[in-house]
Amino acid sequence: MAEAEETAANRGSIDRLIRRISDAHGIDLALYRQPYLERRLAARMRVLGLTSYRRYGDLLEGDPAEYARLIDTLTINVTEFFRDSTVWDSIRRTVVPDLVTRKRDSRNRSIRVWSAGCATGEEPYSVAMLLLDILGDDAAHFATSVLATDIDPNALAKAKAGVFDKAKYKGVTADYRLRFTRAHGNAHFEVADEVRDVIRFRKMSLFDDIPVRVIDLVLCRNVFIYFDRQQQARVLENFNRAMTPGGYLVLGRSEKLSDAASTWLEPVDGNGRIYRKRERT
Ligand SMILES: C[S@@+](CC[C@H](N)C(=O)[O-])C[C@H]1O[C@@H](n2cnc3c(N)ncnc32)[C@H](O)[C@@H]1O
Protein backbone atom coordinates (compact mmCIF):
# COMPACT_ATOMS: atom_id res chain seq x y z
CA MET A 1 0.00 0.00 0.00
CA ALA A 2 1.31 3.49 -0.85
CA GLU A 3 2.25 5.58 2.17
CA ALA A 4 -0.60 8.09 1.69
CA GLU A 5 -3.18 5.28 1.41
CA GLU A 6 -1.78 3.59 4.50
CA THR A 7 -2.02 6.84 6.48
CA ALA A 8 -5.64 7.35 5.36
CA ALA A 9 -6.56 3.74 6.24
CA ASN A 10 -4.90 4.15 9.62
CA ARG A 11 -6.81 7.39 10.21
CA GLY A 12 -10.07 5.64 9.28
CA SER A 13 -9.45 2.77 11.73
CA ILE A 14 -8.57 5.13 14.56
CA ASP A 15 -11.68 7.21 13.83
CA ARG A 16 -13.85 4.09 14.05
CA LEU A 17 -12.23 3.12 17.34
CA ILE A 18 -12.77 6.66 18.68
CA ARG A 19 -16.48 6.43 17.70
CA ARG A 20 -16.89 3.08 19.46
CA ILE A 21 -15.32 4.48 22.63
CA SER A 22 -17.50 7.59 22.37
CA ASP A 23 -20.68 5.47 22.05
CA ALA A 24 -19.76 3.36 25.07
CA HIS A 25 -18.34 6.06 27.34
CA GLY A 26 -19.43 9.45 25.95
CA ILE A 27 -15.81 10.53 25.74
CA ASP A 28 -14.48 12.40 22.74
CA LEU A 29 -10.94 11.10 22.36
CA ALA A 30 -10.69 13.05 19.09
CA LEU A 31 -9.81 16.02 21.29
CA TYR A 32 -6.47 14.40 22.05
CA ARG A 33 -3.73 15.18 19.56
CA GLN A 34 -3.61 12.31 17.09
CA PRO A 35 0.12 11.44 17.33
CA TYR A 36 -0.24 11.31 21.13
CA LEU A 37 -3.34 9.13 20.91
CA GLU A 38 -1.65 6.82 18.37
CA ARG A 39 1.43 6.40 20.56
CA ARG A 40 -0.68 5.56 23.62
CA LEU A 41 -2.90 3.12 21.72
CA ALA A 42 0.18 1.51 20.16
CA ALA A 43 1.70 1.04 23.63
CA ARG A 44 -1.42 -0.78 24.90
CA MET A 45 -1.76 -2.85 21.73
CA ARG A 46 1.90 -3.88 21.87
CA VAL A 47 1.46 -5.18 25.42
CA LEU A 48 -1.56 -7.18 24.25
CA GLY A 49 0.10 -8.44 21.06
CA LEU A 50 -2.56 -6.81 18.84
CA THR A 51 -1.99 -5.11 15.50
CA SER A 52 -5.51 -4.01 14.52
CA TYR A 53 -7.53 -1.16 16.02
CA ARG A 54 -10.71 -3.16 15.34
CA ARG A 55 -9.45 -6.07 17.46
CA TYR A 56 -8.46 -3.64 20.18
CA GLY A 57 -11.98 -2.13 20.02
CA ASP A 58 -13.49 -5.63 20.43
CA LEU A 59 -11.29 -6.26 23.43
CA LEU A 60 -12.18 -2.91 25.01
CA GLU A 61 -15.88 -3.68 24.69
CA GLY A 62 -15.60 -6.92 26.63
CA ASP A 63 -13.02 -5.91 29.21
CA PRO A 64 -13.65 -2.86 31.45
CA ALA A 65 -10.23 -3.37 33.09
CA GLU A 66 -8.54 -2.74 29.73
CA TYR A 67 -10.57 0.43 29.29
CA ALA A 68 -9.35 1.57 32.72
CA ARG A 69 -5.76 0.83 31.70
CA LEU A 70 -6.13 2.80 28.47
CA ILE A 71 -7.52 5.78 30.37
CA ASP A 72 -4.67 5.52 32.84
CA THR A 73 -2.10 5.66 30.07
CA LEU A 74 -3.89 8.68 28.59
CA THR A 75 -4.27 10.74 31.74
CA ILE A 76 -2.35 9.33 34.72
CA ASN A 77 -3.44 11.76 37.41
CA VAL A 78 -2.53 14.67 35.20
CA THR A 79 -3.68 17.99 36.58
CA GLU A 80 -2.58 21.62 36.62
CA PHE A 81 -3.37 24.88 38.34
CA PHE A 82 -6.08 26.66 36.31
CA ARG A 83 -6.07 23.84 33.75
CA ASP A 84 -7.83 24.93 30.50
CA SER A 85 -7.67 28.68 30.95
CA THR A 86 -10.80 29.36 28.83
CA VAL A 87 -12.93 27.37 31.28
CA TRP A 88 -11.48 29.31 34.20
CA ASP A 89 -12.23 32.57 32.37
CA SER A 90 -15.90 31.54 32.21
CA ILE A 91 -15.91 30.50 35.86
CA ARG A 92 -14.41 33.88 36.76
CA ARG A 93 -16.64 35.99 34.52
CA THR A 94 -19.96 34.12 34.70
CA VAL A 95 -20.23 31.41 37.34
CA VAL A 96 -18.75 32.98 40.48
CA PRO A 97 -20.26 36.49 39.97
CA ASP A 98 -23.71 34.90 39.48
CA LEU A 99 -23.34 32.82 42.64
CA VAL A 100 -22.15 35.81 44.65
CA THR A 101 -25.03 38.01 43.44
CA ARG A 102 -27.64 35.35 44.18
CA LYS A 103 -26.21 34.65 47.61
CA ARG A 104 -26.20 38.35 48.46
CA ASP A 105 -29.81 38.73 47.35
CA SER A 106 -30.95 35.69 49.32
CA ARG A 107 -28.87 36.65 52.35
CA ASN A 108 -27.51 33.10 52.36
CA ARG A 109 -23.86 33.96 52.56
CA SER A 110 -22.36 30.52 51.96
CA ILE A 111 -20.63 29.37 48.79
CA ARG A 112 -19.87 25.67 48.66
CA VAL A 113 -17.71 24.13 45.97
CA TRP A 114 -16.92 20.46 45.41
CA SER A 115 -13.83 19.43 43.48
CA ALA A 116 -14.84 15.85 42.68
CA GLY A 117 -11.76 13.89 41.57
CA CYS A 118 -9.29 16.50 42.82
CA ALA A 119 -6.13 14.38 42.23
CA THR A 120 -3.10 16.19 43.71
CA GLY A 121 -5.03 19.34 44.63
CA GLU A 122 -4.27 21.87 41.90
CA GLU A 123 -7.97 22.24 41.01
CA PRO A 124 -9.34 22.89 44.54
CA TYR A 125 -6.46 25.28 45.27
CA SER A 126 -7.19 27.12 42.00
CA VAL A 127 -10.88 27.57 42.77
CA ALA A 128 -10.15 28.64 46.36
CA MET A 129 -7.72 31.32 45.09
CA LEU A 130 -10.28 32.52 42.57
CA LEU A 131 -13.04 32.80 45.19
CA LEU A 132 -10.83 34.69 47.63
CA ASP A 133 -9.77 37.03 44.83
CA ILE A 134 -13.28 37.76 43.57
CA LEU A 135 -14.79 38.16 47.03
CA GLY A 136 -11.93 40.44 48.11
CA ASP A 137 -12.80 42.29 51.33
CA ASP A 138 -16.20 40.61 51.24
CA ALA A 139 -14.60 37.18 51.84
CA ALA A 140 -15.00 37.66 55.59
CA HIS A 141 -18.78 38.01 55.14
CA PHE A 142 -19.13 34.75 53.19
CA ALA A 143 -18.73 31.21 54.50
CA THR A 144 -16.70 29.80 51.63
CA SER A 145 -15.73 26.14 51.51
CA VAL A 146 -14.23 23.74 49.01
CA LEU A 147 -14.73 20.01 49.49
CA ALA A 148 -11.97 18.15 47.60
CA THR A 149 -12.38 14.40 47.15
CA ASP A 150 -10.60 11.57 45.36
CA ILE A 151 -10.26 7.79 45.66
CA ASP A 152 -6.49 7.83 45.33
CA PRO A 153 -4.90 8.17 48.82
CA ASN A 154 -1.44 8.98 47.42
CA ALA A 155 -2.78 11.83 45.33
CA LEU A 156 -4.75 13.13 48.33
CA ALA A 157 -1.68 13.05 50.60
CA LYS A 158 0.16 15.21 48.09
CA ALA A 159 -2.84 17.50 47.80
CA LYS A 160 -3.04 17.98 51.57
CA ALA A 161 0.68 18.78 51.79
CA GLY A 162 0.08 21.71 49.43
CA VAL A 163 3.72 21.83 48.29
CA PHE A 164 4.41 21.90 44.56
CA ASP A 165 7.35 21.92 42.20
CA LYS A 166 7.94 25.40 40.76
CA ALA A 167 7.19 24.01 37.28
CA LYS A 168 3.57 23.91 38.50
CA TYR A 169 3.54 27.71 38.64
CA LYS A 170 2.76 27.62 34.90
CA GLY A 171 -0.96 28.43 35.12
CA VAL A 172 -0.71 30.76 38.14
CA THR A 173 -0.56 34.50 37.41
CA ALA A 174 2.22 36.61 38.93
CA ASP A 175 -0.37 38.34 41.10
CA TYR A 176 -1.74 35.05 42.49
CA ARG A 177 1.78 33.69 43.07
CA LEU A 178 2.51 36.70 45.22
CA ARG A 179 -0.77 36.73 47.12
CA PHE A 180 -1.54 33.05 47.56
CA THR A 181 1.78 31.16 47.63
CA ARG A 182 5.19 31.38 49.24
CA ALA A 183 8.59 29.82 48.53
CA HIS A 184 9.35 26.39 49.96
CA GLY A 185 13.08 25.75 49.51
CA ASN A 186 14.60 26.59 46.14
CA ALA A 187 12.62 24.34 43.85
CA HIS A 188 9.15 24.38 45.41
CA PHE A 189 6.34 26.65 46.51
CA GLU A 190 3.57 26.13 49.03
CA VAL A 191 0.01 27.34 49.13
CA ALA A 192 -0.78 30.06 51.69
CA ASP A 193 -2.78 29.19 54.82
CA GLU A 194 -5.56 31.55 53.77
CA VAL A 195 -6.20 29.29 50.77
CA ARG A 196 -5.70 25.98 52.60
CA ASP A 197 -8.17 27.03 55.30
CA VAL A 198 -11.00 27.05 52.77
CA ILE A 199 -10.45 23.43 51.68
CA ARG A 200 -11.36 20.07 53.24
CA PHE A 201 -9.77 17.02 51.62
CA ARG A 202 -11.55 13.70 51.91
CA LYS A 203 -11.05 10.22 50.48
CA MET A 204 -14.30 9.36 48.77
CA SER A 205 -15.55 7.58 45.65
CA LEU A 206 -18.00 9.40 43.42
CA PHE A 207 -20.28 6.38 43.75
CA ASP A 208 -20.50 6.80 47.53
CA ASP A 209 -23.41 8.47 49.18
CA ILE A 210 -22.66 12.18 49.00
CA PRO A 211 -22.49 13.68 52.49
CA VAL A 212 -23.24 17.27 51.52
CA ARG A 213 -26.45 18.39 49.83
CA VAL A 214 -25.84 22.09 49.35
CA ILE A 215 -23.19 22.38 46.67
CA ASP A 216 -23.25 25.51 44.50
CA LEU A 217 -20.47 24.53 42.12
CA VAL A 218 -19.25 21.03 41.23
CA LEU A 219 -15.97 20.73 39.36
CA CYS A 220 -15.75 17.21 37.99
CA ARG A 221 -13.23 17.53 35.22
CA ASN A 222 -11.38 14.76 33.45
CA VAL A 223 -12.89 12.12 35.72
CA PHE A 224 -15.83 10.87 33.61
CA ILE A 225 -13.27 9.44 31.20
CA TYR A 226 -12.82 6.66 33.76
CA PHE A 227 -16.47 5.61 33.65
CA ASP A 228 -18.89 4.01 31.20
CA ARG A 229 -22.24 5.67 30.36
CA GLN A 230 -24.13 3.90 33.16
CA GLN A 231 -21.58 4.86 35.78
CA GLN A 232 -21.62 8.45 34.53
CA ALA A 233 -25.41 8.50 34.89
CA ARG A 234 -25.13 7.28 38.50
CA VAL A 235 -22.55 9.94 39.33
CA LEU A 236 -24.71 12.62 37.70
CA GLU A 237 -27.66 11.53 39.84
CA ASN A 238 -25.44 11.96 42.90
CA PHE A 239 -24.58 15.46 41.70
CA ASN A 240 -28.26 16.23 41.17
CA ARG A 241 -28.94 15.36 44.81
CA ALA A 242 -25.88 17.26 46.02
CA MET A 243 -26.41 20.50 44.07
CA THR A 244 -28.53 23.53 44.91
CA PRO A 245 -31.06 24.73 42.28
CA GLY A 246 -29.22 27.18 40.02
CA GLY A 247 -25.89 25.55 40.97
CA TYR A 248 -23.20 24.87 38.38
CA LEU A 249 -21.46 21.75 37.09
CA VAL A 250 -18.20 21.88 35.14
CA LEU A 251 -17.01 18.80 33.21
CA GLY A 252 -13.75 18.23 31.32
CA ARG A 253 -13.40 19.45 27.76
CA SER A 254 -13.69 15.99 26.18
CA GLU A 255 -16.62 14.91 28.37
CA LYS A 256 -20.23 14.94 27.25
CA LEU A 257 -23.41 15.04 29.30
CA SER A 258 -25.81 12.08 29.09
CA ASP A 259 -29.26 12.78 27.57
CA ALA A 260 -30.99 12.06 30.89
CA ALA A 261 -29.03 14.78 32.65
CA SER A 262 -30.27 17.46 30.24
CA THR A 263 -33.66 17.30 31.98
CA TRP A 264 -32.16 18.95 35.04
CA LEU A 265 -29.07 20.66 33.63
CA GLU A 266 -28.87 23.36 30.96
CA PRO A 267 -25.69 24.33 29.11
CA VAL A 268 -24.19 27.68 30.02
CA ASP A 269 -21.13 27.34 27.88
CA GLY A 270 -21.05 24.23 25.68
CA ASN A 271 -17.40 24.54 24.75
CA GLY A 272 -16.24 24.91 28.31
CA ARG A 273 -18.66 22.15 29.40
CA ILE A 274 -20.32 24.36 32.00
CA TYR A 275 -23.91 23.51 32.99
CA ARG A 276 -26.42 25.03 35.37
CA LYS A 277 -28.98 23.11 37.38
CA ARG A 278 -32.49 24.25 36.45
CA GLU A 279 -34.35 26.03 39.22
CA ARG A 280 -37.20 23.52 38.93
CA THR A 281 -36.71 19.97 37.59
C1 LIG B 1 -7.08 13.18 35.55
S1 LIG B 1 -7.43 13.41 37.25
C2 LIG B 1 -8.39 14.92 37.20
C3 LIG B 1 -7.90 15.98 38.14
C4 LIG B 1 -8.61 17.33 38.03
N1 LIG B 1 -10.03 17.19 38.23
C5 LIG B 1 -8.33 18.00 36.70
O1 LIG B 1 -9.18 18.03 35.82
O2 LIG B 1 -7.22 18.50 36.53
C6 LIG B 1 -8.68 12.19 37.56
C7 LIG B 1 -8.85 11.85 39.03
O3 LIG B 1 -10.08 11.14 39.19
C8 LIG B 1 -9.91 10.23 40.25
N2 LIG B 1 -10.97 9.21 40.22
C9 LIG B 1 -11.11 8.18 39.35
N3 LIG B 1 -12.19 7.43 39.67
C10 LIG B 1 -12.75 8.01 40.78
C11 LIG B 1 -13.88 7.70 41.60
N4 LIG B 1 -14.66 6.64 41.36
N5 LIG B 1 -14.16 8.50 42.65
C12 LIG B 1 -13.38 9.58 42.91
N6 LIG B 1 -12.30 9.92 42.18
C13 LIG B 1 -11.98 9.14 41.12
C14 LIG B 1 -8.51 9.69 40.01
O4 LIG B 1 -7.97 9.11 41.19
C15 LIG B 1 -7.75 10.94 39.56
O5 LIG B 1 -7.09 11.56 40.63
CSV table of C-alpha atoms and ligand atoms in Angstrom, one decimal, residues 75-80 83 115-120 123 149-152 155 204-207 220-223 225-227, ligand 1:
chain,number,residue,atom,x,y,z
A,75,THR,CA,-4.3,10.7,31.7
A,76,ILE,CA,-2.3,9.3,34.7
A,77,ASN,CA,-3.4,11.8,37.4
A,78,VAL,CA,-2.5,14.7,35.2
A,79,THR,CA,-3.7,18.0,36.6
A,80,GLU,CA,-2.6,21.6,36.6
A,83,ARG,CA,-6.1,23.8,33.8
A,115,SER,CA,-13.8,19.4,43.5
A,116,ALA,CA,-14.8,15.8,42.7
A,117,GLY,CA,-11.8,13.9,41.6
A,118,CYS,CA,-9.3,16.5,42.8
A,119,ALA,CA,-6.1,14.4,42.2
A,120,THR,CA,-3.1,16.2,43.7
A,123,GLU,CA,-8.0,22.2,41.0
A,149,THR,CA,-12.4,14.4,47.1
A,150,ASP,CA,-10.6,11.6,45.4
A,151,ILE,CA,-10.3,7.8,45.7
A,152,ASP,CA,-6.5,7.8,45.3
A,155,ALA,CA,-2.8,11.8,45.3
A,204,MET,CA,-14.3,9.4,48.8
A,205,SER,CA,-15.5,7.6,45.7
A,206,LEU,CA,-18.0,9.4,43.4
A,207,PHE,CA,-20.3,6.4,43.7
A,220,CYS,CA,-15.7,17.2,38.0
A,221,ARG,CA,-13.2,17.5,35.2
A,222,ASN,CA,-11.4,14.8,33.5
A,223,VAL,CA,-12.9,12.1,35.7
A,225,ILE,CA,-13.3,9.4,31.2
A,226,TYR,CA,-12.8,6.7,33.8
A,227,PHE,CA,-16.5,5.6,33.6
B,1,LIG,C1,-7.1,13.2,35.5
B,1,LIG,S1,-7.4,13.4,37.2
B,1,LIG,C2,-8.4,14.9,37.2
B,1,LIG,C3,-7.9,16.0,38.1
B,1,LIG,C4,-8.6,17.3,38.0
B,1,LIG,N1,-10.0,17.2,38.2
B,1,LIG,C5,-8.3,18.0,36.7
B,1,LIG,O1,-9.2,18.0,35.8
B,1,LIG,O2,-7.2,18.5,36.5
B,1,LIG,C6,-8.7,12.2,37.6
B,1,LIG,C7,-8.9,11.8,39.0
B,1,LIG,O3,-10.1,11.1,39.2
B,1,LIG,C8,-9.9,10.2,40.3
B,1,LIG,N2,-11.0,9.2,40.2
B,1,LIG,C9,-11.1,8.2,39.4
B,1,LIG,N3,-12.2,7.4,39.7
B,1,LIG,C10,-12.7,8.0,40.8
B,1,LIG,C11,-13.9,7.7,41.6
B,1,LIG,N4,-14.7,6.6,41.4
B,1,LIG,N5,-14.2,8.5,42.6
B,1,LIG,C12,-13.4,9.6,42.9
B,1,LIG,N6,-12.3,9.9,42.2
B,1,LIG,C13,-12.0,9.1,41.1
B,1,LIG,C14,-8.5,9.7,40.0
B,1,LIG,O4,-8.0,9.1,41.2
B,1,LIG,C15,-7.8,10.9,39.6
B,1,LIG,O5,-7.1,11.6,40.6
